[in-house]
mmCIF file of C-alpha atoms and ligand atoms in Angstrom:
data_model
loop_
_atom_site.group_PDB
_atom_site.id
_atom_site.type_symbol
_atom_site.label_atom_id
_atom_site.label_comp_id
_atom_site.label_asym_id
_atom_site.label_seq_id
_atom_site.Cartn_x
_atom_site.Cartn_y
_atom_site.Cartn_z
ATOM 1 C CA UNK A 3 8.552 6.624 -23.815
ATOM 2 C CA UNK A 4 6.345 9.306 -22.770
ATOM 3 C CA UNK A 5 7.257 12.842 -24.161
ATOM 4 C CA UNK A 6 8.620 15.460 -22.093
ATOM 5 C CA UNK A 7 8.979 20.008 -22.386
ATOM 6 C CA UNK A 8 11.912 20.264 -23.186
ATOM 7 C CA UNK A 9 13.781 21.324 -26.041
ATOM 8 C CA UNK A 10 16.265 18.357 -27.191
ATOM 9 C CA UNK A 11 19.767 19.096 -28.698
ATOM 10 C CA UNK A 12 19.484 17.362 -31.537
ATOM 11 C CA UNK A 13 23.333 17.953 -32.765
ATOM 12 C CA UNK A 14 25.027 16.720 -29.536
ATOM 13 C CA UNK A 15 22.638 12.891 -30.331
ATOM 14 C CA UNK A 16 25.146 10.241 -31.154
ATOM 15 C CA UNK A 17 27.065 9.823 -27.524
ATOM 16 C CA UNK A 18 26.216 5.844 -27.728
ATOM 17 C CA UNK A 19 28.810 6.507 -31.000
ATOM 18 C CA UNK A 20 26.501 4.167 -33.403
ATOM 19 C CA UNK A 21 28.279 6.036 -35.849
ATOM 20 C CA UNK A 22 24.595 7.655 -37.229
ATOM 21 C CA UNK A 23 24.687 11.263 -38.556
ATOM 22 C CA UNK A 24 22.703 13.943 -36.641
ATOM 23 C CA UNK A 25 19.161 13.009 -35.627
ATOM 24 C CA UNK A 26 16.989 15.963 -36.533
ATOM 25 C CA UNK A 27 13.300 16.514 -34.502
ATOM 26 C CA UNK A 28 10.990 14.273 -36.161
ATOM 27 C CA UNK A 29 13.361 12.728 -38.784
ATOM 28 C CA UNK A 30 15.098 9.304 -38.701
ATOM 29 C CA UNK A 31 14.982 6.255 -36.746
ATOM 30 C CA UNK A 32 12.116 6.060 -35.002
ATOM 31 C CA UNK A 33 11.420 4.178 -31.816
ATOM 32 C CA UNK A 34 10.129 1.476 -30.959
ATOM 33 C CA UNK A 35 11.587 -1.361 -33.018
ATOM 34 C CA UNK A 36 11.945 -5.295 -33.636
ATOM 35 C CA UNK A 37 15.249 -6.194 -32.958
ATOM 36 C CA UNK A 38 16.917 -8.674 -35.141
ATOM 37 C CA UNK A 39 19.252 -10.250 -33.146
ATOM 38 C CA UNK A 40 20.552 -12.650 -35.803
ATOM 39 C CA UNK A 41 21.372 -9.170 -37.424
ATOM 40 C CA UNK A 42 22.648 -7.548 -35.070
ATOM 41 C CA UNK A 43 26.879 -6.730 -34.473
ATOM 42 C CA UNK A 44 28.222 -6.991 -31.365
ATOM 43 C CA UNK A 45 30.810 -3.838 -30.854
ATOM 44 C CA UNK A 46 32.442 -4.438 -27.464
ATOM 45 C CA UNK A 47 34.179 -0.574 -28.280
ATOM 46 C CA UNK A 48 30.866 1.147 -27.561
ATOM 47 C CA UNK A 49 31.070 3.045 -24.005
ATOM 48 C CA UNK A 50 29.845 1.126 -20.778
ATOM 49 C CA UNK A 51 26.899 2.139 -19.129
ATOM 50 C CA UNK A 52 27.430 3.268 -15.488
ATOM 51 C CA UNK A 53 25.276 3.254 -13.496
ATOM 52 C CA UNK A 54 24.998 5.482 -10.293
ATOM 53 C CA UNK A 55 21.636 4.309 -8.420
ATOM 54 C CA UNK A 56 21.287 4.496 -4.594
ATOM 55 C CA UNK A 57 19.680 1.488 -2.776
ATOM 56 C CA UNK A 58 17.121 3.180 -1.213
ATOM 57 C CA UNK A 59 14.982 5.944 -2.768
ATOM 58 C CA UNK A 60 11.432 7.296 -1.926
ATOM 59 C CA UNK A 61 9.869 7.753 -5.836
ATOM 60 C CA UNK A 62 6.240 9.000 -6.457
ATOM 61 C CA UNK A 63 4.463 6.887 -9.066
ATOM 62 C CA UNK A 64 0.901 8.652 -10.749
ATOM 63 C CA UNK A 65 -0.659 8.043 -12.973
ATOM 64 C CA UNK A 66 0.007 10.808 -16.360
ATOM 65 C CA UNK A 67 -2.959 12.123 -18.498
ATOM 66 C CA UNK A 68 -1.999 12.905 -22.221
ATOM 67 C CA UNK A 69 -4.156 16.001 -21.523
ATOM 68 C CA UNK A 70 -5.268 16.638 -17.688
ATOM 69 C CA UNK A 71 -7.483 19.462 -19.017
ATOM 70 C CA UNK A 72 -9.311 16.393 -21.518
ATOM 71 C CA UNK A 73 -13.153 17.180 -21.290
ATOM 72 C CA UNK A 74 -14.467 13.603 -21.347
ATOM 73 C CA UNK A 75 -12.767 13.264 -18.037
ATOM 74 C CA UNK A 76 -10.855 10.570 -16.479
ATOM 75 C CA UNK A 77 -11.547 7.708 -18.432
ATOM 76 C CA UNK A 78 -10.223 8.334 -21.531
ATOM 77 C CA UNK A 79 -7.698 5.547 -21.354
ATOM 78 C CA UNK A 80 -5.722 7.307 -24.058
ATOM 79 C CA UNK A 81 -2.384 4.818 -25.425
ATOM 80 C CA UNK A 82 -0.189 7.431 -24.770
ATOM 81 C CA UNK A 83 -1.186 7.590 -21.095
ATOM 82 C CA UNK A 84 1.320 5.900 -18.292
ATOM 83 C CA UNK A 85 2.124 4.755 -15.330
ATOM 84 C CA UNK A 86 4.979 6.746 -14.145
ATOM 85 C CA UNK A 87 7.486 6.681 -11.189
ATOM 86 C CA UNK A 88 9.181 10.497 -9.874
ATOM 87 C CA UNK A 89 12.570 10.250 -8.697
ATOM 88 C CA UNK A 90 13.572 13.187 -6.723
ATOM 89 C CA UNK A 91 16.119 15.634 -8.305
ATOM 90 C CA UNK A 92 19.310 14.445 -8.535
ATOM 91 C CA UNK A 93 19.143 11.205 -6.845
ATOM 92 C CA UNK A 94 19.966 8.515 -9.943
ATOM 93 C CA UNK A 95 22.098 8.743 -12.863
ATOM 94 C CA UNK A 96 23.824 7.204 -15.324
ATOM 95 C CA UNK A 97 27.171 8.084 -17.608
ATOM 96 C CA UNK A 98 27.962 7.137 -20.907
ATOM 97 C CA UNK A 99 31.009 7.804 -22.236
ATOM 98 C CA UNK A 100 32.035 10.970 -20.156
ATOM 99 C CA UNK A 101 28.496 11.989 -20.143
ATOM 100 C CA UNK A 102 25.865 11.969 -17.146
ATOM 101 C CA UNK A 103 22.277 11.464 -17.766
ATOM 102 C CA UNK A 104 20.395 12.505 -14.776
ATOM 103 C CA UNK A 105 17.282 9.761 -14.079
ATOM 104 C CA UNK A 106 14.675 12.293 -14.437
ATOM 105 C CA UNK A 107 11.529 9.115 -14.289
ATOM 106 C CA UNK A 108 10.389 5.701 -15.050
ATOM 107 C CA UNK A 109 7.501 4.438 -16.631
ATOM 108 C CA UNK A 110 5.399 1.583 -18.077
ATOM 109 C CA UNK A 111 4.512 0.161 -21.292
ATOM 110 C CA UNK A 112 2.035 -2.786 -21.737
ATOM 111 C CA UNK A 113 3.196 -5.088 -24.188
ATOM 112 C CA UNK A 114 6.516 -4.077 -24.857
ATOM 113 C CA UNK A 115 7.146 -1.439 -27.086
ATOM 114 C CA UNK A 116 10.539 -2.942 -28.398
ATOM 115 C CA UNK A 117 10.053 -6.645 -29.930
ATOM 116 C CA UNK A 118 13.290 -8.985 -29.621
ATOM 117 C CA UNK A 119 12.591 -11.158 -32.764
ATOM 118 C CA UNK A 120 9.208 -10.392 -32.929
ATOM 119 C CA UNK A 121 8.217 -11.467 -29.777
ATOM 120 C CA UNK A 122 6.846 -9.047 -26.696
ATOM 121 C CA UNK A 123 6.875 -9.336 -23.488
ATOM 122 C CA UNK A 124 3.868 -8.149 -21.237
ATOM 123 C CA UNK A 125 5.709 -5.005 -20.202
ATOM 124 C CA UNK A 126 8.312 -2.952 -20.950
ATOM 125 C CA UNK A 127 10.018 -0.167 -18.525
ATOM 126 C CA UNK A 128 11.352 2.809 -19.540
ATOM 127 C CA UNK A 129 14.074 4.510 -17.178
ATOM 128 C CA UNK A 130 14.552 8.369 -18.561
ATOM 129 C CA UNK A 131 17.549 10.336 -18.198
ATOM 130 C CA UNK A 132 18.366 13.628 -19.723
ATOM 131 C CA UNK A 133 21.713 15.429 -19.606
ATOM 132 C CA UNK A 134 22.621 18.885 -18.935
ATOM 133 C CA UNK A 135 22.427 20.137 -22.605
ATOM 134 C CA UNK A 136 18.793 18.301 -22.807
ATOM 135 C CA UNK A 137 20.027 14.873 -24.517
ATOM 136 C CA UNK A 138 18.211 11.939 -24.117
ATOM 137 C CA UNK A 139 18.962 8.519 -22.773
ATOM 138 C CA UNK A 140 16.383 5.847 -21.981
ATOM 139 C CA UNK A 141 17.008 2.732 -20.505
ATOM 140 C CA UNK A 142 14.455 -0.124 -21.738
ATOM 141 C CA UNK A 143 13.658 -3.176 -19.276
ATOM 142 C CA UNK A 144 11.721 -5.872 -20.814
ATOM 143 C CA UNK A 145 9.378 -7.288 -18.245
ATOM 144 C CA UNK A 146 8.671 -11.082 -18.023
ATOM 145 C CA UNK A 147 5.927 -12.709 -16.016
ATOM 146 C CA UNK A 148 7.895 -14.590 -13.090
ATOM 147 C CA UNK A 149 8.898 -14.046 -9.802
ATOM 148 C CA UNK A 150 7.994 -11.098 -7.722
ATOM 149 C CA UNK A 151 10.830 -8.548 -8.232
ATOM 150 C CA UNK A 152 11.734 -4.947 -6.863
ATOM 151 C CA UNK A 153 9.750 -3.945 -10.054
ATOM 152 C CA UNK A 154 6.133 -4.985 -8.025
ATOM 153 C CA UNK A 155 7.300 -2.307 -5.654
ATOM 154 C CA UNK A 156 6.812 0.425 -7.831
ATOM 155 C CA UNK A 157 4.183 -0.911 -10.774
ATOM 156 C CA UNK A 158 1.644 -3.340 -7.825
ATOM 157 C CA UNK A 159 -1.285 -1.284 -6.894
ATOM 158 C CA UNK A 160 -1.260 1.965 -9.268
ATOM 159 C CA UNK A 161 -3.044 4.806 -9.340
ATOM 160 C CA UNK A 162 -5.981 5.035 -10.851
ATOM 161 C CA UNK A 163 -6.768 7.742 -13.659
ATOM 162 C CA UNK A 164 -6.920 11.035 -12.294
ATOM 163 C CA UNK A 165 -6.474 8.801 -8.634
ATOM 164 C CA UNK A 166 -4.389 10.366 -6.189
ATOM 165 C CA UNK A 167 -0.136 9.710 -6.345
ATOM 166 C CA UNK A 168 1.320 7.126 -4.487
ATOM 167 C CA UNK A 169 4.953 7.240 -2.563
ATOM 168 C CA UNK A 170 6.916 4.239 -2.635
ATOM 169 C CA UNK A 171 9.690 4.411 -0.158
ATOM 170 C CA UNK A 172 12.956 1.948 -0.068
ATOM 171 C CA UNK A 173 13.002 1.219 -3.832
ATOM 172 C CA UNK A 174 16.079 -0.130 -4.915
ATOM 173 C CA UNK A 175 16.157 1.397 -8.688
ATOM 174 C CA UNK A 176 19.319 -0.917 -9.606
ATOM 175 C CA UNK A 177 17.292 -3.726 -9.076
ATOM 176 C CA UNK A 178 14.967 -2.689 -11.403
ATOM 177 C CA UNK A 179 17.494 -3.685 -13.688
ATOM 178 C CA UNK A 180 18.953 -6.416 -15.221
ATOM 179 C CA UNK A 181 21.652 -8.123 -13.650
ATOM 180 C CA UNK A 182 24.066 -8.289 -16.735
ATOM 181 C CA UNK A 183 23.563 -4.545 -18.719
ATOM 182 C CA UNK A 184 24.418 -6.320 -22.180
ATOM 183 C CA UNK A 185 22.075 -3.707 -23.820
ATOM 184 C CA UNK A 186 20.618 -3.018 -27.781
ATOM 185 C CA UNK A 187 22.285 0.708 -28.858
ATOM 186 C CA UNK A 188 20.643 2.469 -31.571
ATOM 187 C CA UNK A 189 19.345 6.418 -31.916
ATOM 188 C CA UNK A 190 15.616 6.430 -31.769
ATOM 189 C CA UNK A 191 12.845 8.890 -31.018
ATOM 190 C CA UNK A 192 10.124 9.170 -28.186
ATOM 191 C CA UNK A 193 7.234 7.128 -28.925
ATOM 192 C CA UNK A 194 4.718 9.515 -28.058
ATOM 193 C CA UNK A 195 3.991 12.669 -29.356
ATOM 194 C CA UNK A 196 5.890 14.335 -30.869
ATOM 195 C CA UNK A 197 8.331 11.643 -31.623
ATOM 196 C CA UNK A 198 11.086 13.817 -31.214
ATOM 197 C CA UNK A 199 14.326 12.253 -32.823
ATOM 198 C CA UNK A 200 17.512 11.909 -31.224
ATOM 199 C CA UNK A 201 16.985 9.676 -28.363
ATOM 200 C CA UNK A 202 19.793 7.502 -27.002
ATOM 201 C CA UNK A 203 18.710 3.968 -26.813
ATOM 202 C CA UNK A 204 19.519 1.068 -24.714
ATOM 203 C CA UNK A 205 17.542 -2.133 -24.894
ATOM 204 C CA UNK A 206 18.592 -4.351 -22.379
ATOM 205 C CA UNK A 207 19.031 -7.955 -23.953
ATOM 206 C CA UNK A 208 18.249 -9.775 -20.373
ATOM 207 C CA UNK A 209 14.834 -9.848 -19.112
ATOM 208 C CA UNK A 210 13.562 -8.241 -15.727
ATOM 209 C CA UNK A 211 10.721 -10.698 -14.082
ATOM 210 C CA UNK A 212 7.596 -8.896 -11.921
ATOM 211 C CA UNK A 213 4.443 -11.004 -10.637
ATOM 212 C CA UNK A 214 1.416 -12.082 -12.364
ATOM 213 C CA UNK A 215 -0.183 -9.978 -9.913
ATOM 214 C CA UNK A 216 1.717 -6.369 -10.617
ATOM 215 C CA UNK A 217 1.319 -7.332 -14.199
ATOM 216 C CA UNK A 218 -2.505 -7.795 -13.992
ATOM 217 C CA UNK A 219 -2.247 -4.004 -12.425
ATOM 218 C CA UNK A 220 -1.342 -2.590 -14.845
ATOM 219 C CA UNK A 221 -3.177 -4.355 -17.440
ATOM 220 C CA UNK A 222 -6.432 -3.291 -15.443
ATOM 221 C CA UNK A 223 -5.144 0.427 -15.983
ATOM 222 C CA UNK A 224 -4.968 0.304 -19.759
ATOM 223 C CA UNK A 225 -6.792 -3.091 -21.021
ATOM 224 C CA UNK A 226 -6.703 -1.575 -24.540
ATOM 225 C CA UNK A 227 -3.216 -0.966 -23.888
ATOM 226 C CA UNK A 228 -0.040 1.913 -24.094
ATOM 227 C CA UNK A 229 2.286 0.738 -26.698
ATOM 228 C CA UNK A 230 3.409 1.967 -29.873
ATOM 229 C CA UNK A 231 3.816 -0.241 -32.957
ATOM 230 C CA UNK A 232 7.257 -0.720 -34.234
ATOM 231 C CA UNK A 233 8.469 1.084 -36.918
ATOM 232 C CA UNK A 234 11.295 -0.028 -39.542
ATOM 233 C CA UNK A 235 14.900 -0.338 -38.707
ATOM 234 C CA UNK A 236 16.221 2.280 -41.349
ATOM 235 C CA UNK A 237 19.399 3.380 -38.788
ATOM 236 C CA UNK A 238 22.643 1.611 -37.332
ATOM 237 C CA UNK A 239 22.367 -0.839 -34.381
ATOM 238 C CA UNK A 240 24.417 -3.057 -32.068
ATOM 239 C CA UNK A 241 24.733 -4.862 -29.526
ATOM 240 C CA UNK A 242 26.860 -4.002 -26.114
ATOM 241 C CA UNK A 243 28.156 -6.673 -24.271
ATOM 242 C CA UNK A 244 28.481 -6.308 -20.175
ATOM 243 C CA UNK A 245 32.115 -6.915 -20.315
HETATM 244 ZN ZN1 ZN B 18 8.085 4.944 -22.734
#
């Protein structure tokens, strides 16, 4: 995921109860991984994810510059660079275990950042919500080529570098989800700069699908790609059935 300003509590990590210690900035598990699933326990007694998304939200998707004041301009192309949807204040959020996690944005990866038994898919999304006290929870959709899906709404046709933003109107952000919310829990990091620690992971285990042709967008935008390599499992993680 993309960083963000803000200053993350790294004490109040651990809501998704994975039973890991206190993530400090920059130390720990780091994010993305491969996920083992042959490896992996299921623990049914982790909290639920609930989700609070309206049917119908205007979101503004632009295209974000690791460094808008870069000198070489606005074709830089830079990995950490995105595609990235605005959702206005307020207007999504999810709660884990007593906690709300306001959806502050979403974004795009291509490949996936998180591997499922070493295999990627073409894209990944990444839904960001931050609590009150600054914590971190990220939602991770892994995109499959397949049918068109509410997902070409907001990732067909994007902005170009340094193009101007584009307003998507009507987007129905639970259907940017998967259907079932079975979902990979583990305490990661950003996987940008500065890799800040302490992020509250869920991996979905079911796939989203969007069309060859919102796919081939984004792979136009970054041909040499935005994803960061995976980096070894060292911390706890499970798996959290729907029901
Ligand atoms: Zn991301």
């Amino acid at each position: 995921m993309r960083s963000m300003p803000l200053a993350l509590s790294a004490l109040s990590a651990g809501v998704l109860a994975l039973a890991a210690g206190p993530a400090l900035a920059g130390t720990g598990q780091q994010s993305p991984i491969d996920i083992p699933t042959a490896d992996v326990p299921v623990d049914a007694s982790l909290p639920a994810l609930e989700i609070d998304y309206p049917e119908a939200t205007t979101v503004t998707v632009e295209y974000i510059r690791k460094d808008a004041d870069d000198p070489e301009g606005c074709t830089t192309r830079d990995p950490e660079e995105t595609i990235e949807a605005h959702v206005p204040h307020g207007a999504a959020s999810v709660t884990v275990g007593g906690k709300e996690f306001e959806l502050q944005q979403l974004h795009f990866h291509t490949p996936s950042e998180h591997l499922v038994d070493g295999d990627a898919t073409p894209v990944e999304q990444h839904l960001v919500h931050q609590a009150a006290d600054g914590e971190l929870l990220v939602l991770g959709v892994r995109i499959e080529q397949g049918a068109p899906s509410e997902v070409d709404t907001v990732l067909a046709d994007p902005p170009a570098e340094c193009g101007p933003d584009s307003e998507r109107a009507g987007v129905d952000l639970r259907a940017l989800l998967p259907e079932d919310l079975s979902s990979y829990r583990y305490t990661g990091s950003l996987t940008t700069s500065p890799f800040t620690g302490g992020v509250n992971w869920a991996v979905f285990a079911e796939t989203v699908t969007a069309s060859p042709g919102a796919i081939g967008d984004l792979d136009a935008v970054f041909p040499e790609h935005n994803a960061r390599d995976v980096q070894p499992l060292t911390g706890p993680i499970a798996l959290r059935p729907q029901s």
